[in-house]
């Protein structure tokens, strides 16, 4: 396994446009579902999750590791796989960062019970 240079083939282009289409979906959902005050961290976590999924698609089906894509992989399958996997991974990444931020600043998110 030799790490080859990333070539612009159908799988790479399809996965890239799948990533571009999945970013508004994932980042909007992460922003909307976030319960923390620092939403920039949550957005960055969502972006990191989507980008990691993009790299996984390129490593698995594309030319990130090997010089040729796997047999049967084409741009359309990489596009739809990129949209679905990058959206889901972006949402998971954002939720994980949301949980980490909420745990570190737990006093901001506890309920204040007033005793009368």
PDB file of C-alpha atoms in Angstrom:
ATOM      1  CA  UNK A   1       0.000   0.000   0.000  1.00  0.00           C
ATOM      2  CA  UNK A   2       1.683   3.088  -1.238  1.00  0.00           C
ATOM      3  CA  UNK A   3       0.046   6.437  -0.550  1.00  0.00           C
ATOM      4  CA  UNK A   4      -0.500   7.778  -4.027  1.00  0.00           C
ATOM      5  CA  UNK A   5      -1.183  11.301  -5.160  1.00  0.00           C
ATOM      6  CA  UNK A   6      -4.865  12.120  -5.257  1.00  0.00           C
ATOM      7  CA  UNK A   7      -5.975  12.071  -8.863  1.00  0.00           C
ATOM      8  CA  UNK A   8      -9.096  13.796 -10.138  1.00  0.00           C
ATOM      9  CA  UNK A   9     -11.135  10.845 -11.337  1.00  0.00           C
ATOM     10  CA  UNK A  10     -14.901  10.270 -11.293  1.00  0.00           C
ATOM     11  CA  UNK A  11     -14.952   8.914  -7.749  1.00  0.00           C
ATOM     12  CA  UNK A  12     -13.052  11.884  -6.327  1.00  0.00           C
ATOM     13  CA  UNK A  13     -15.217  14.430  -8.121  1.00  0.00           C
ATOM     14  CA  UNK A  14     -18.440  12.641  -7.154  1.00  0.00           C
ATOM     15  CA  UNK A  15     -17.409  12.365  -3.505  1.00  0.00           C
ATOM     16  CA  UNK A  16     -16.356  16.033  -3.440  1.00  0.00           C
ATOM     17  CA  UNK A  17     -19.701  17.246  -4.773  1.00  0.00           C
ATOM     18  CA  UNK A  18     -21.441  14.897  -2.344  1.00  0.00           C
ATOM     19  CA  UNK A  19     -19.478  16.572   0.442  1.00  0.00           C
ATOM     20  CA  UNK A  20     -20.456  20.023  -0.832  1.00  0.00           C
ATOM     21  CA  UNK A  21     -24.133  19.090  -0.909  1.00  0.00           C
ATOM     22  CA  UNK A  22     -24.015  17.455   2.510  1.00  0.00           C
ATOM     23  CA  UNK A  23     -22.412  20.423   4.295  1.00  0.00           C
ATOM     24  CA  UNK A  24     -25.508  22.680   4.350  1.00  0.00           C
ATOM     25  CA  UNK A  25     -27.643  19.757   5.484  1.00  0.00           C
ATOM     26  CA  UNK A  26     -25.354  18.602   8.283  1.00  0.00           C
ATOM     27  CA  UNK A  27     -24.294  22.027   9.511  1.00  0.00           C
ATOM     28  CA  UNK A  28     -27.875  23.344   9.599  1.00  0.00           C
ATOM     29  CA  UNK A  29     -29.050  20.327  11.580  1.00  0.00           C
ATOM     30  CA  UNK A  30     -26.127  20.550  13.990  1.00  0.00           C
ATOM     31  CA  UNK A  31     -26.711  24.257  14.557  1.00  0.00           C
ATOM     32  CA  UNK A  32     -30.433  23.716  15.047  1.00  0.00           C
ATOM     33  CA  UNK A  33     -30.042  20.777  17.445  1.00  0.00           C
ATOM     34  CA  UNK A  34     -27.239  22.335  19.477  1.00  0.00           C
ATOM     35  CA  UNK A  35     -27.962  23.213  23.084  1.00  0.00           C
ATOM     36  CA  UNK A  36     -24.689  24.942  23.911  1.00  0.00           C
ATOM     37  CA  UNK A  37     -23.829  28.610  23.809  1.00  0.00           C
ATOM     38  CA  UNK A  38     -20.653  28.131  21.774  1.00  0.00           C
ATOM     39  CA  UNK A  39     -22.182  27.047  18.488  1.00  0.00           C
ATOM     40  CA  UNK A  40     -19.008  27.756  16.539  1.00  0.00           C
ATOM     41  CA  UNK A  41     -17.359  24.725  18.135  1.00  0.00           C
ATOM     42  CA  UNK A  42     -20.349  22.583  17.225  1.00  0.00           C
ATOM     43  CA  UNK A  43     -20.271  23.778  13.604  1.00  0.00           C
ATOM     44  CA  UNK A  44     -16.546  23.022  13.405  1.00  0.00           C
ATOM     45  CA  UNK A  45     -17.192  19.543  14.821  1.00  0.00           C
ATOM     46  CA  UNK A  46     -19.852  18.964  12.179  1.00  0.00           C
ATOM     47  CA  UNK A  47     -17.503  20.108   9.441  1.00  0.00           C
ATOM     48  CA  UNK A  48     -14.718  17.873  10.769  1.00  0.00           C
ATOM     49  CA  UNK A  49     -17.056  14.864  10.840  1.00  0.00           C
ATOM     50  CA  UNK A  50     -18.170  15.457   7.257  1.00  0.00           C
ATOM     51  CA  UNK A  51     -14.578  15.917   6.074  1.00  0.00           C
ATOM     52  CA  UNK A  52     -13.453  12.719   7.802  1.00  0.00           C
ATOM     53  CA  UNK A  53     -16.279  10.856   6.056  1.00  0.00           C
ATOM     54  CA  UNK A  54     -15.119  12.346   2.732  1.00  0.00           C
ATOM     55  CA  UNK A  55     -11.628  11.000   3.387  1.00  0.00           C
ATOM     56  CA  UNK A  56     -13.077   7.595   4.307  1.00  0.00           C
ATOM     57  CA  UNK A  57     -14.923   7.441   0.980  1.00  0.00           C
ATOM     58  CA  UNK A  58     -11.768   8.365  -0.902  1.00  0.00           C
ATOM     59  CA  UNK A  59      -9.713   5.816   1.028  1.00  0.00           C
ATOM     60  CA  UNK A  60     -12.264   3.061   0.568  1.00  0.00           C
ATOM     61  CA  UNK A  61     -13.449   3.535  -3.017  1.00  0.00           C
ATOM     62  CA  UNK A  62     -11.217   6.232  -4.457  1.00  0.00           C
ATOM     63  CA  UNK A  63      -7.579   6.890  -5.098  1.00  0.00           C
ATOM     64  CA  UNK A  64      -6.404   8.087  -1.696  1.00  0.00           C
ATOM     65  CA  UNK A  65      -4.532   4.852  -0.909  1.00  0.00           C
ATOM     66  CA  UNK A  66      -4.397   2.944  -4.204  1.00  0.00           C
ATOM     67  CA  UNK A  67      -3.671   4.333  -7.657  1.00  0.00           C
ATOM     68  CA  UNK A  68      -6.953   3.107  -9.162  1.00  0.00           C
ATOM     69  CA  UNK A  69     -10.472   3.123  -7.709  1.00  0.00           C
ATOM     70  CA  UNK A  70     -12.101  -0.161  -6.752  1.00  0.00           C
ATOM     71  CA  UNK A  71     -13.858  -2.003  -9.584  1.00  0.00           C
ATOM     72  CA  UNK A  72     -17.459  -0.893 -10.016  1.00  0.00           C
ATOM     73  CA  UNK A  73     -17.016   2.471  -8.324  1.00  0.00           C
ATOM     74  CA  UNK A  74     -18.177   5.426 -10.367  1.00  0.00           C
ATOM     75  CA  UNK A  75     -18.948   9.086  -9.812  1.00  0.00           C
ATOM     76  CA  UNK A  76     -22.667   8.612  -9.189  1.00  0.00           C
ATOM     77  CA  UNK A  77     -22.214   6.042  -6.449  1.00  0.00           C
ATOM     78  CA  UNK A  78     -19.530   8.170  -4.808  1.00  0.00           C
ATOM     79  CA  UNK A  79     -21.797  11.234  -5.027  1.00  0.00           C
ATOM     80  CA  UNK A  80     -24.799   9.627  -3.352  1.00  0.00           C
ATOM     81  CA  UNK A  81     -22.594   7.812  -0.856  1.00  0.00           C
ATOM     82  CA  UNK A  82     -20.881  11.112  -0.113  1.00  0.00           C
ATOM     83  CA  UNK A  83     -24.156  12.917   0.450  1.00  0.00           C
ATOM     84  CA  UNK A  84     -25.465  10.274   2.833  1.00  0.00           C
ATOM     85  CA  UNK A  85     -22.267   9.398   4.688  1.00  0.00           C
ATOM     86  CA  UNK A  86     -20.958  12.954   4.995  1.00  0.00           C
ATOM     87  CA  UNK A  87     -24.335  14.231   6.230  1.00  0.00           C
ATOM     88  CA  UNK A  88     -24.585  11.513   8.849  1.00  0.00           C
ATOM     89  CA  UNK A  89     -20.960  11.842   9.946  1.00  0.00           C
ATOM     90  CA  UNK A  90     -21.252  15.624  10.114  1.00  0.00           C
ATOM     91  CA  UNK A  91     -24.297  15.306  12.326  1.00  0.00           C
ATOM     92  CA  UNK A  92     -22.547  12.781  14.569  1.00  0.00           C
ATOM     93  CA  UNK A  93     -19.416  14.940  14.791  1.00  0.00           C
ATOM     94  CA  UNK A  94     -21.444  17.988  15.742  1.00  0.00           C
ATOM     95  CA  UNK A  95     -23.433  16.111  18.361  1.00  0.00           C
ATOM     96  CA  UNK A  96     -20.253  14.702  19.904  1.00  0.00           C
ATOM     97  CA  UNK A  97     -18.715  18.170  20.146  1.00  0.00           C
ATOM     98  CA  UNK A  98     -22.024  19.426  21.578  1.00  0.00           C
ATOM     99  CA  UNK A  99     -21.856  16.784  24.304  1.00  0.00           C
ATOM    100  CA  UNK A 100     -18.208  17.559  25.065  1.00  0.00           C
ATOM    101  CA  UNK A 101     -18.836  21.302  25.327  1.00  0.00           C
ATOM    102  CA  UNK A 102     -21.931  20.763  27.476  1.00  0.00           C
ATOM    103  CA  UNK A 103     -20.000  18.464  29.809  1.00  0.00           C
ATOM    104  CA  UNK A 104     -17.118  20.916  30.229  1.00  0.00           C
ATOM    105  CA  UNK A 105     -19.499  23.810  30.980  1.00  0.00           C
ATOM    106  CA  UNK A 106     -22.143  21.835  32.840  1.00  0.00           C
ATOM    107  CA  UNK A 107     -23.137  24.630  35.227  1.00  0.00           C
ATOM    108  CA  UNK A 108     -24.479  26.661  32.290  1.00  0.00           C
ATOM    109  CA  UNK A 109     -26.879  23.882  31.312  1.00  0.00           C
ATOM    110  CA  UNK A 110     -28.249  22.684  34.637  1.00  0.00           C
ATOM    111  CA  UNK A 111     -31.797  23.489  35.592  1.00  0.00           C
ATOM    112  CA  UNK A 112     -32.193  26.078  38.244  1.00  0.00           C
ATOM    113  CA  UNK A 113     -34.782  24.851  40.705  1.00  0.00           C
ATOM    114  CA  UNK A 114     -36.200  27.557  42.923  1.00  0.00           C
ATOM    115  CA  UNK A 115     -37.604  26.487  46.235  1.00  0.00           C
ATOM    116  CA  UNK A 116     -40.506  28.568  47.375  1.00  0.00           C
TER     117      UNK A 116
END
